Short mmCIF file of C-alpha atoms in Angstrom, two decimals:
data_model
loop_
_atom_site.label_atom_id
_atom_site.label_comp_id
_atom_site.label_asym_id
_atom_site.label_seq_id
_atom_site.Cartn_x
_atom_site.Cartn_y
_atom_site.Cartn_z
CA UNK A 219 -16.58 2.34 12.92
CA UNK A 220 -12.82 1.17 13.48
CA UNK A 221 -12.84 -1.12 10.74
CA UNK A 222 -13.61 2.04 8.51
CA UNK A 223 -11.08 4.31 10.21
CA UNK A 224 -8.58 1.78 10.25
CA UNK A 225 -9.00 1.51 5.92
CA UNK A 226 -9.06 5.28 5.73
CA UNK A 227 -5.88 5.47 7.87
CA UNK A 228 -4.43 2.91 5.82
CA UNK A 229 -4.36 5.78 2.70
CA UNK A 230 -1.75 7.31 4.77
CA UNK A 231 0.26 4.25 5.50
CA UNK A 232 0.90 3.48 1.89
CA UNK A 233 3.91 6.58 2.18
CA UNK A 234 5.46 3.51 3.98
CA UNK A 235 5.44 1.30 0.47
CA UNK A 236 5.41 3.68 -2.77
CA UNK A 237 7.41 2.26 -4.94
CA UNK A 238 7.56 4.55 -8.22
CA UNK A 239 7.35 2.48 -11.55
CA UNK A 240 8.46 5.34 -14.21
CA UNK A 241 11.32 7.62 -14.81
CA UNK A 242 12.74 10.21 -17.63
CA UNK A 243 12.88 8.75 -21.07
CA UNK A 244 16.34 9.77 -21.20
CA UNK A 245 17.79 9.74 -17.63
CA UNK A 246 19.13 6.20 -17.46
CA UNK A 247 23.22 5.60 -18.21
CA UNK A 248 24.65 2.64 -19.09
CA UNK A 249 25.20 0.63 -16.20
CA UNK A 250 28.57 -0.78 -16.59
CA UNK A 251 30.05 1.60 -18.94
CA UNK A 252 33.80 2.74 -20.07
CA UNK A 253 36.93 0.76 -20.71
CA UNK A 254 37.23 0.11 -16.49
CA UNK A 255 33.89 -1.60 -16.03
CA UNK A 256 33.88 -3.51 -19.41
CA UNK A 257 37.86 -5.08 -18.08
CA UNK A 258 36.13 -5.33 -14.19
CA UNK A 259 32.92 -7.31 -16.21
CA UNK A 260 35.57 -9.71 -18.15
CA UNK A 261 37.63 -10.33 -15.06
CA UNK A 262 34.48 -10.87 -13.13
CA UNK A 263 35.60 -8.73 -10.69
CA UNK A 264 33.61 -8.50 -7.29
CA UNK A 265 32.03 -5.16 -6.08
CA UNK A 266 34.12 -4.02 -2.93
CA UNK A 267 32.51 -0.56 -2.46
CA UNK A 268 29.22 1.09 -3.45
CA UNK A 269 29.13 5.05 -3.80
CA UNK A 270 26.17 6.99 -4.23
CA UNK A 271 25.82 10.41 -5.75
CA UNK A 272 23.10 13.14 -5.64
CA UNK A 273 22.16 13.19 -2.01
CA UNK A 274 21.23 16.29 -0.76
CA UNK A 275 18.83 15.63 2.30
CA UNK A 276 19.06 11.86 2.89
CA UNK A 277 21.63 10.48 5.30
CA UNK A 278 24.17 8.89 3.06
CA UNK A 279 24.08 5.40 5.18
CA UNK A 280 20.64 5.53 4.44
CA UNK A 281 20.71 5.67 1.02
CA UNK A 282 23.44 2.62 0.77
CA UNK A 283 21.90 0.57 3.62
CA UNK A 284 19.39 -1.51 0.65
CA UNK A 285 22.01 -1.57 -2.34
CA UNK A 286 24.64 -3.68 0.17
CA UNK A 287 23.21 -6.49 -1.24
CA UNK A 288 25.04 -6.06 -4.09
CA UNK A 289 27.68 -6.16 -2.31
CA UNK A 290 30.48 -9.32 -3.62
CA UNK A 291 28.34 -9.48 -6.71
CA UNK A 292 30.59 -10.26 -9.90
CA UNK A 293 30.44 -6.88 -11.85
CA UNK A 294 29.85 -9.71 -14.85
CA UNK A 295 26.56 -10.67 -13.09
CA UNK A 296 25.13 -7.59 -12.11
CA UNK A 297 21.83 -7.11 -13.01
CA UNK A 298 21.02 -3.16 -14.42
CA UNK A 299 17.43 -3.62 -13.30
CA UNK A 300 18.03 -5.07 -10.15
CA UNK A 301 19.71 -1.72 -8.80
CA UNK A 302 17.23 0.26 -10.47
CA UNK A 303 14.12 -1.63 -8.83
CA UNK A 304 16.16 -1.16 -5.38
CA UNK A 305 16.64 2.66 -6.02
CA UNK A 306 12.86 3.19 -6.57
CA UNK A 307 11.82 0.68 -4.17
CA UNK A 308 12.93 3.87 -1.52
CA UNK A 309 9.98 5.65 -2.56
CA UNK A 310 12.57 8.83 -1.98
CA UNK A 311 14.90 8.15 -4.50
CA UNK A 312 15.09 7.86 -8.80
CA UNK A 313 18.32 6.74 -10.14
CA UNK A 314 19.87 8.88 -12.85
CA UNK A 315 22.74 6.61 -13.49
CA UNK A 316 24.56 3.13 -12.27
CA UNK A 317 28.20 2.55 -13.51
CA UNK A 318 30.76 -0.42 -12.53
CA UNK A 319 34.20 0.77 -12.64
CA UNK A 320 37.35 -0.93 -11.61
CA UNK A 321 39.61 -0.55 -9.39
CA UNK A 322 42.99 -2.10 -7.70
CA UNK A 323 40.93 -3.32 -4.78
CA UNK A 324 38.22 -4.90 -6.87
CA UNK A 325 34.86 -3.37 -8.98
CA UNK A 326 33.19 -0.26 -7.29
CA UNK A 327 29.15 0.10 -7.98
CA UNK A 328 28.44 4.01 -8.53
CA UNK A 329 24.76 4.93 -7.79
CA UNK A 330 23.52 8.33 -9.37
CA UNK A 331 20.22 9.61 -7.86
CA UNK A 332 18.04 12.35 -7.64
CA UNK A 333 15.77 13.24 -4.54
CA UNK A 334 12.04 13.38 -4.97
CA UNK A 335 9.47 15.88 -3.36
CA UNK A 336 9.30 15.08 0.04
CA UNK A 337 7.85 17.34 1.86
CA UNK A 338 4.39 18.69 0.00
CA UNK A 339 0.79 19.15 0.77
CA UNK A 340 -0.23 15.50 0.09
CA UNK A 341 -4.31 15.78 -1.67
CA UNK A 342 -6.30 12.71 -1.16
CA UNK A 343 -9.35 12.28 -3.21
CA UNK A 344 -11.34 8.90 -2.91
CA UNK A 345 -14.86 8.00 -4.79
CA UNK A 346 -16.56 4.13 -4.80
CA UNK A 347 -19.17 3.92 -6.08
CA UNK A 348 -21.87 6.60 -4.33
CA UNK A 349 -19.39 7.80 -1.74
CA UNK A 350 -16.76 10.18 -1.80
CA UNK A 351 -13.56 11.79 0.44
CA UNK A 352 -11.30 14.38 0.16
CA UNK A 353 -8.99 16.01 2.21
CA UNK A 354 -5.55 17.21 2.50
CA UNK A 355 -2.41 15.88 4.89
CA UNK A 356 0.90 17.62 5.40
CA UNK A 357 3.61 14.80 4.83
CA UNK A 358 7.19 14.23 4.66
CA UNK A 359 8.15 11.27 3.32
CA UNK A 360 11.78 11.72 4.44
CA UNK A 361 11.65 12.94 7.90
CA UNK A 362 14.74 14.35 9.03
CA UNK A 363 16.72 12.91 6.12
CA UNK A 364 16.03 9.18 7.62
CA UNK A 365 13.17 7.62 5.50
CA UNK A 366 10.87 7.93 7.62
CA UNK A 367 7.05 9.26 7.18
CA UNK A 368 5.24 11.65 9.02
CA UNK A 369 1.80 12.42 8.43
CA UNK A 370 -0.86 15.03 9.76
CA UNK A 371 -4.13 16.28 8.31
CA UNK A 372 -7.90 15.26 8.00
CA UNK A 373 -10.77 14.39 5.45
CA UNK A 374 -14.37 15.03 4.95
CA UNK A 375 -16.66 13.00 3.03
CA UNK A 376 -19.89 12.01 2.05
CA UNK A 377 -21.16 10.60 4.96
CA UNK A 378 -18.25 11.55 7.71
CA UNK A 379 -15.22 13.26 9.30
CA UNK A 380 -11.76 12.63 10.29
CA UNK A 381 -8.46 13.56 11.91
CA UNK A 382 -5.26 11.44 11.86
CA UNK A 383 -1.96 11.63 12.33
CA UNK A 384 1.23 8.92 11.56
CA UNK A 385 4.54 8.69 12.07
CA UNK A 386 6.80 5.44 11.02
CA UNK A 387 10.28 5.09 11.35
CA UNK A 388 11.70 2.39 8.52
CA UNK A 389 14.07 -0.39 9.90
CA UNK A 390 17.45 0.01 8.57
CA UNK A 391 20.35 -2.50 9.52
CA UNK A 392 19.86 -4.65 12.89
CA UNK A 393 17.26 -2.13 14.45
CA UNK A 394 13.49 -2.06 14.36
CA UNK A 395 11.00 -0.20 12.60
CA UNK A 396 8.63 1.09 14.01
CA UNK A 397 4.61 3.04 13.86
CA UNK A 398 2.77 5.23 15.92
CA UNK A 399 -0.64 6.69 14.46
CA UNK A 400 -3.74 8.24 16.13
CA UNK A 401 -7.37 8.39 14.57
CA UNK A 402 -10.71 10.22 15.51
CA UNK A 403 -14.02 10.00 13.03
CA UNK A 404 -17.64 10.68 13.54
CA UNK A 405 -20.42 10.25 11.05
CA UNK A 406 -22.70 8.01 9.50
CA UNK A 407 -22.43 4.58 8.36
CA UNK A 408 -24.61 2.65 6.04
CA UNK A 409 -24.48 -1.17 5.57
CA UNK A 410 -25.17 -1.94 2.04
CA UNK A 411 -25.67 -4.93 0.43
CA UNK A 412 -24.57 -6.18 -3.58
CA UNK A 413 -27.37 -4.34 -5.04
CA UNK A 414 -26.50 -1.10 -3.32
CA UNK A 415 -29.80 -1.63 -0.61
CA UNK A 416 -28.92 0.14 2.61
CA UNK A 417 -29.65 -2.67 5.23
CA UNK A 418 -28.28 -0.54 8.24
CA UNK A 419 -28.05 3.04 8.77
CA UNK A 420 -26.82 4.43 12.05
CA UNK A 421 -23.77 7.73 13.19
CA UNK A 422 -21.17 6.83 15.43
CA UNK A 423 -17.67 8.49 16.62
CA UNK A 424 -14.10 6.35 16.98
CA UNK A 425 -11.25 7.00 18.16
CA UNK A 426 -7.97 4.62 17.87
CA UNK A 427 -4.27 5.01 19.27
CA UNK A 428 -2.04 2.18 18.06
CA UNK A 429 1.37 1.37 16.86
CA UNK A 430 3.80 -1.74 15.62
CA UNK A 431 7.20 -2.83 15.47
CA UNK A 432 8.44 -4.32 12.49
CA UNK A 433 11.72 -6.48 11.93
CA UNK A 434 13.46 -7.88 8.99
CA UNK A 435 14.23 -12.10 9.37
CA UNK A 436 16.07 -12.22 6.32
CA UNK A 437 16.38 -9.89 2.96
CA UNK A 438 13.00 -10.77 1.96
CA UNK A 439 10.86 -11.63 5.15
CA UNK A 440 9.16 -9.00 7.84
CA UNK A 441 7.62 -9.97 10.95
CA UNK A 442 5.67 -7.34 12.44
CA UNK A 443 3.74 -6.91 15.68
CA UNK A 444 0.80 -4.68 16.28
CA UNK A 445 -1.34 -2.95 19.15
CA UNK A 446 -4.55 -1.19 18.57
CA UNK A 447 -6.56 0.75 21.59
CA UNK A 448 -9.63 1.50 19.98
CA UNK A 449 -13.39 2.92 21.06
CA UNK A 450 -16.68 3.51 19.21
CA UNK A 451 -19.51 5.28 20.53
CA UNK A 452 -23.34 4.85 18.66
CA UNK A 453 -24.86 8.14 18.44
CA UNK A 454 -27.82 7.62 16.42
CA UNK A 455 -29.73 5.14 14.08
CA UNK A 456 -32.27 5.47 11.45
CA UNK A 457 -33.62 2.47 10.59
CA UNK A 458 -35.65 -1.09 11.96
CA UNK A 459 -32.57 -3.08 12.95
CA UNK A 460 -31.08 -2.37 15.44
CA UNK A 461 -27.81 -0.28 15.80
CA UNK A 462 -24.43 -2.61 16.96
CA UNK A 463 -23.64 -1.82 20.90
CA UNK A 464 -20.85 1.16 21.82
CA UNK A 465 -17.16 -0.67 22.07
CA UNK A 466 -13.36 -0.21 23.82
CA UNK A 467 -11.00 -2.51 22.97
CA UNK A 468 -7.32 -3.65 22.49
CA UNK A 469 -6.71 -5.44 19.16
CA UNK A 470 -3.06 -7.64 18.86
CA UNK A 471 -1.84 -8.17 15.65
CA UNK A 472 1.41 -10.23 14.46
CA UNK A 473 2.27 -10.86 10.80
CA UNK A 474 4.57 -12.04 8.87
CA UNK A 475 5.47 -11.03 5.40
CA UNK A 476 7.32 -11.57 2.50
CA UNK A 477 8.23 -9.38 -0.77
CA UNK A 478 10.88 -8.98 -3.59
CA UNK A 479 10.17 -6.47 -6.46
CA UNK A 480 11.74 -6.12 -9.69
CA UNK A 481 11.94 -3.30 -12.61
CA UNK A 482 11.58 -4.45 -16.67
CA UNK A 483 12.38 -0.35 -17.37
CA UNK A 484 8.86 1.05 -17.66
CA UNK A 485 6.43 -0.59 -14.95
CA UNK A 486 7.60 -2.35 -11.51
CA UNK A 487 6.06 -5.75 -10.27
CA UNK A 488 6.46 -7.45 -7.29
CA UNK A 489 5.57 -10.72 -5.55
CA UNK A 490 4.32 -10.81 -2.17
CA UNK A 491 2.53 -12.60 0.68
CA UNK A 492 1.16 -11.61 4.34
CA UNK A 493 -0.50 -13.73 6.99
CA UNK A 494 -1.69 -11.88 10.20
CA UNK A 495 -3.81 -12.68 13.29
CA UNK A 496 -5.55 -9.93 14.83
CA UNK A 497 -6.90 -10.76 18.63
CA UNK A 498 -9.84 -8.03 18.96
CA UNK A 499 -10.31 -8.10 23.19
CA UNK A 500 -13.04 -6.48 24.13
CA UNK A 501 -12.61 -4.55 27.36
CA UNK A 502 -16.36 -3.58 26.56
CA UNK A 503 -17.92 -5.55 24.11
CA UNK A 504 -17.21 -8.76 22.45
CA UNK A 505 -13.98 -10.78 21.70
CA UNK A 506 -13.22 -12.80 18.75
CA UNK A 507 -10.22 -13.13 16.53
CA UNK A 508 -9.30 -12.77 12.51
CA UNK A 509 -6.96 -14.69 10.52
CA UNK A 510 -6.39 -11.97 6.88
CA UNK A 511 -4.05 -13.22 3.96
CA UNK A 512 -3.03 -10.70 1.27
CA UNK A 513 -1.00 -12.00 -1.76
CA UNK A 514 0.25 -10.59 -5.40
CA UNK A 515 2.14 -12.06 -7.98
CA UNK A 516 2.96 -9.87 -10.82
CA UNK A 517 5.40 -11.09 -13.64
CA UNK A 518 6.73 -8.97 -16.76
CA UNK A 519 5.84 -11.12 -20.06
CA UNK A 520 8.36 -8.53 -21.88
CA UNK A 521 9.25 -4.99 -20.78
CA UNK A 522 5.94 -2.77 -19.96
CA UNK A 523 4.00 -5.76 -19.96
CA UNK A 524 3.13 -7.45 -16.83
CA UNK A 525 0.78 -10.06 -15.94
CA UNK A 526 -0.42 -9.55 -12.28
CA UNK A 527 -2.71 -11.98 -10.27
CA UNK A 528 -3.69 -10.95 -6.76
CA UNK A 529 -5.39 -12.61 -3.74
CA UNK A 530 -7.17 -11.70 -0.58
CA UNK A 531 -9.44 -12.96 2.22
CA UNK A 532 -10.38 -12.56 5.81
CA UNK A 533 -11.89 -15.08 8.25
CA UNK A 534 -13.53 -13.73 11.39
CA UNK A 535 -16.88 -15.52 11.82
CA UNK A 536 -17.49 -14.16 14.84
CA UNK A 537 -16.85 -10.36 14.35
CA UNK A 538 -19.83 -8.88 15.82
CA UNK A 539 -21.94 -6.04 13.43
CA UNK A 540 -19.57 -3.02 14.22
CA UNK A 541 -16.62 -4.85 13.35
CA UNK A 542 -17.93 -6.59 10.17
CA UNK A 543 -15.50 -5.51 7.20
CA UNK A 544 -16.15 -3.75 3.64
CA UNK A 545 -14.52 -5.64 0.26
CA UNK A 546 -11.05 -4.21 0.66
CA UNK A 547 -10.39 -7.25 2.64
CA UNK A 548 -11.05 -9.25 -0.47
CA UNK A 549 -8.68 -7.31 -2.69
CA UNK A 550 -11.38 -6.84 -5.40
CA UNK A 551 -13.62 -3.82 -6.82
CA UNK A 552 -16.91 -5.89 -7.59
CA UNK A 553 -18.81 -5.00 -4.44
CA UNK A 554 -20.31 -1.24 -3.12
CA UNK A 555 -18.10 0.18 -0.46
CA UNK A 556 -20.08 0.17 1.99
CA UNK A 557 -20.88 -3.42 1.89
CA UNK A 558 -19.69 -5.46 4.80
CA UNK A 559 -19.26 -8.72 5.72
CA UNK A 560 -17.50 -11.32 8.75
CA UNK A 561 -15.78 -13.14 5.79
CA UNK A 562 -14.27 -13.01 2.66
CA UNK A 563 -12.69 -14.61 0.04
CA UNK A 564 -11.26 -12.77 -3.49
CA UNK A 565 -9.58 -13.46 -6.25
CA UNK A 566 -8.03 -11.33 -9.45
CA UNK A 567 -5.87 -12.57 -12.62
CA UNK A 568 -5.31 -9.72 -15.17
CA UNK A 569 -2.95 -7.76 -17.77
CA UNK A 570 -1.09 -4.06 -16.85
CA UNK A 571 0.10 -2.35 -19.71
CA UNK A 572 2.70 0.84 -20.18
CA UNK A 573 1.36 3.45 -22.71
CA UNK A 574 3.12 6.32 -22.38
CA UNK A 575 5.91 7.66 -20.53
CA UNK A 576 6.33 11.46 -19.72
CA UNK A 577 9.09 13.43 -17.63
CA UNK A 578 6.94 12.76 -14.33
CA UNK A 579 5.49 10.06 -14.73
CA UNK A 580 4.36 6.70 -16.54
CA UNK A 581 0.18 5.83 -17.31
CA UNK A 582 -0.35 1.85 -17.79
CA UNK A 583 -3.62 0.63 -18.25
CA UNK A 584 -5.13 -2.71 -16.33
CA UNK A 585 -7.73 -5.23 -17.25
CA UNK A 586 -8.95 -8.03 -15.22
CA UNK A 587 -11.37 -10.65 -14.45
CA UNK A 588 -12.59 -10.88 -10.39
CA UNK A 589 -14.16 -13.15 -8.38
CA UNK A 590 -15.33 -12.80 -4.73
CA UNK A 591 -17.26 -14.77 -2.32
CA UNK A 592 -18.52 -13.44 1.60
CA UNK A 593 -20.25 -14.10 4.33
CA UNK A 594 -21.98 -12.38 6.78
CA UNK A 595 -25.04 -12.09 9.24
CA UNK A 596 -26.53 -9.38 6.92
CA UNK A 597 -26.35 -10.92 2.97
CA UNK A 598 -25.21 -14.49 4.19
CA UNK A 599 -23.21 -16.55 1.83
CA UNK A 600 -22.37 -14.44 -1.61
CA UNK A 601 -20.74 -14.39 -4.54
CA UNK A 602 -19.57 -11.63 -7.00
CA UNK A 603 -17.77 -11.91 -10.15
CA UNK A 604 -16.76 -10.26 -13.72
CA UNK A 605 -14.32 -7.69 -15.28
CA UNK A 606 -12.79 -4.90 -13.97
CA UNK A 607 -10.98 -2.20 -16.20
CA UNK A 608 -8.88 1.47 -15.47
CA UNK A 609 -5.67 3.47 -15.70
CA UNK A 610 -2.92 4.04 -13.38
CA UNK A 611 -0.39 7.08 -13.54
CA UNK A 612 2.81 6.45 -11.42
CA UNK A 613 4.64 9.54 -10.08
CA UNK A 614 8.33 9.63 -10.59
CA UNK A 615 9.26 13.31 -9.28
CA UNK A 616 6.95 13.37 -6.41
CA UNK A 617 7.49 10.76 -3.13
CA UNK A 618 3.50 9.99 -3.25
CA UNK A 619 1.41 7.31 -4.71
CA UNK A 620 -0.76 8.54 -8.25
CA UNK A 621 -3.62 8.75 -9.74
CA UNK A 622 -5.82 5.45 -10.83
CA UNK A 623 -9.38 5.14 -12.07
CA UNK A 624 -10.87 1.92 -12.74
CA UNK A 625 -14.50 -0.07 -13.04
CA UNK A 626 -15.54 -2.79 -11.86
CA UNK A 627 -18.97 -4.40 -13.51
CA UNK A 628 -20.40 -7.48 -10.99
CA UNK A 629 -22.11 -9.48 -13.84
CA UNK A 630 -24.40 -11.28 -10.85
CA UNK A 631 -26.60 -7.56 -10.08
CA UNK A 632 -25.71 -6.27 -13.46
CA UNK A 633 -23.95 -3.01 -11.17
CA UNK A 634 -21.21 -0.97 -12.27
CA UNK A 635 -18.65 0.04 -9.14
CA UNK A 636 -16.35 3.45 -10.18
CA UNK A 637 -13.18 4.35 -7.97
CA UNK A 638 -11.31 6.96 -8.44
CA UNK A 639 -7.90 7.71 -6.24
CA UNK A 640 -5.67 10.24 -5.86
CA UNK A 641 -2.37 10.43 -3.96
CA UNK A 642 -3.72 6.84 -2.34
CA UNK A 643 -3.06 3.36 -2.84
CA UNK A 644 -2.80 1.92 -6.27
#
């Protein structure tokens, strides 16, 4: 199913987005330190030139291309965390120090970094509930010194296989950014509904090509624009209703986005929105189209403290049965993964915590409360709700997502959901 390889390809596509939340206990310098930067601070001198130290593979213009924004701040109002959150917000980079100094032509912001892993063996490990993945992808998170992400490898799981592949080149200045990825699964799927029943049960094979152009409006805003050429093939089903209808499509996607993010010193939080509109043509098969909304708000009460409330839903009430979605739409852990849906509609408000910090990384534990609500052909008009609870363990040495474990307990069937990640989304 696309809709399945698309979610699974989306592990990958996080490279594009790590942002580290952790760092040595001991790494960080005074920002604005010395004689120099305490007379720049008092004068309220502006910075006229950024440096940046510790490069060894990234191109330097690169590097500087996200801290110009600091450029013709007053060295008085420069904010230590600010920089910081920018450095890590690379997902290549951890600063080691940031100094203001003075100078005749104004204040000069001095950047001290250190280069993460980039280029590793990149183990992905995935269980909800029942079902399980593994697999392992080469990736280089800083191809050819530029950002960029390239990404090759495949999976096995519980009930299927895979091969894909992903390359994205980040936008830097007035150009584009850009994505090119390829996909190809076959195995089974099962249709589940809340209590875990298996409604429909049939094997299929996909294959998807696509790829996107992204550009930044303004320092906070992305519009994006996406093209999917997709094809599913049913092989086989196992049970009384019958198996959805082979497929070949093109699927059009704009969005638009928006995101800032922000460091207190132990955890990073960030605020963000995205609207999108997918057009699914069918050049064999039906068309219909999806509006999808995915918003988080996180906010640090005091540092390593952060409350975090989180949003997402999908509208397609015409997706036919192969292109219903599972609950990752909704944003939420409450329902089986293999549930699936035309619709939904989720909601989370919790707590994230720092515990312990360590020279590669940070652990934080989460609670939360979750509420969901879907609709579909299959379980019609539903809602889940109660607590969810886990751990997260940020990397700060190694340009990949963590580790998190969490469970979810859906008070309405009185079932427990487990997830367990590795080296994919948080």
């Amino acid at each position: 199913m696309y809709k399945k390889q698309a979610a699974l390809l989306c592990m990958c596509i996080t490279l594009l987005c790590v942002r580290e939340a952790a760092a040595e206990e001991t790494v960080f310098a005074e920002e604005i330190s010395g004689p120099a930067a305490t007379e720049a601070a008092a004068a309220g001198d502006s910075i006229t030139k950024i440096e940046i130290i510790g490069l060894k593979r990234t191109k330097e213009h690169i590097a500087l291309y996200p801290l110009e924004r600091f450029r013709g701040t007053s060295a008085r109002d420069l904010d230590e965390n600010e920089v910081k959150a920018v450095i890590m917000d690379t997902g290549i980079l951890d600063p080691v120090s940031v100094e203001v100094l003075i100078g005749d032509d104004g204040a000069v912001l001095r950047v001290t970094v250190t280069e993460k892993w980039s280029i590793i063996p990149l183990p992905l490990f995935s269980v909800q509930g029942s079902s399980y993945a593994g697999g392992i992808f080469l990736a280089d998170t800083n191809a050819f010194g530029l950002r960029d992400q390239a990404v090759i490898g495949g999976m096995y799981g519980s009930s299927n296989w895979m091969l894909m592949s992903m390359y994205n080149h980040v936008s830097s200045g007035n150009l584009p950014g850009w994505t090119v990825s390829f996909g190809y699964t076959r195995g089974e799927r099962k249709d589940l509904d809340s209590e875990e029943t298996v409604l429909r049960r049939f094997k299929e094979q996909n294959l998807m090509a696509g790829g996107s152009i992204n550009y930044s409006l303004a320092r906070y805003i992305t519009a994006a624009f996406g093209v999917t050429y997709g094809q599913s093939k049913i092989l086989e089903t196992k049970n009384l209703l019958a198996a959805p209808d082979d497929a070949r499509f093109l699927e059009f996607a704009p969005r638009i986005s928006v995101r800032t993010s922000k460091y207190d010193g132990y955890l990073m939080s960030e605020k963000r929105a995205s609207l999108s509109y997918e057009y699914h043509w069918g050049i064999k098969g039906d068309s219909f189209g999806s509006v999808r909304f995915d918003g988080q708000f996180q906010h640090s009460l005091y540092p390593g403290f952060l409350v975090s409330v989180q949003s997402g839903a999908l509208w397609s009430p015409d997706a036919p049965d192969l292109f219903e979605s599972g609950p990752e739409a909704s944003r939420t852990g409450l329902l089986p993964a293999g549930y699936r849906a035309q619709s939904y509609a989720g909601f989370s408000a919790g707590l994230e915590k720092y515990l312990l910090k360590f020279k590669i990384g940070t652990l934080s534990a989460l609670a939360a409360w979750q509420t969901v609500v879907s609709k579909g052909p299959l379980s019609d008009t539903e809602a889940a709700y109660g607590p969810i609870g886990g751990i997260r363990f940020y990397l700060s040495r190694i340009a990949i997502p963590g580790l998190s474990f969490a469970i979810g307990y859906n008070i309405k069937t009185g079932i427990k959901q487990f997830s367990f990640n590795m080296g994919v989304s948080l």
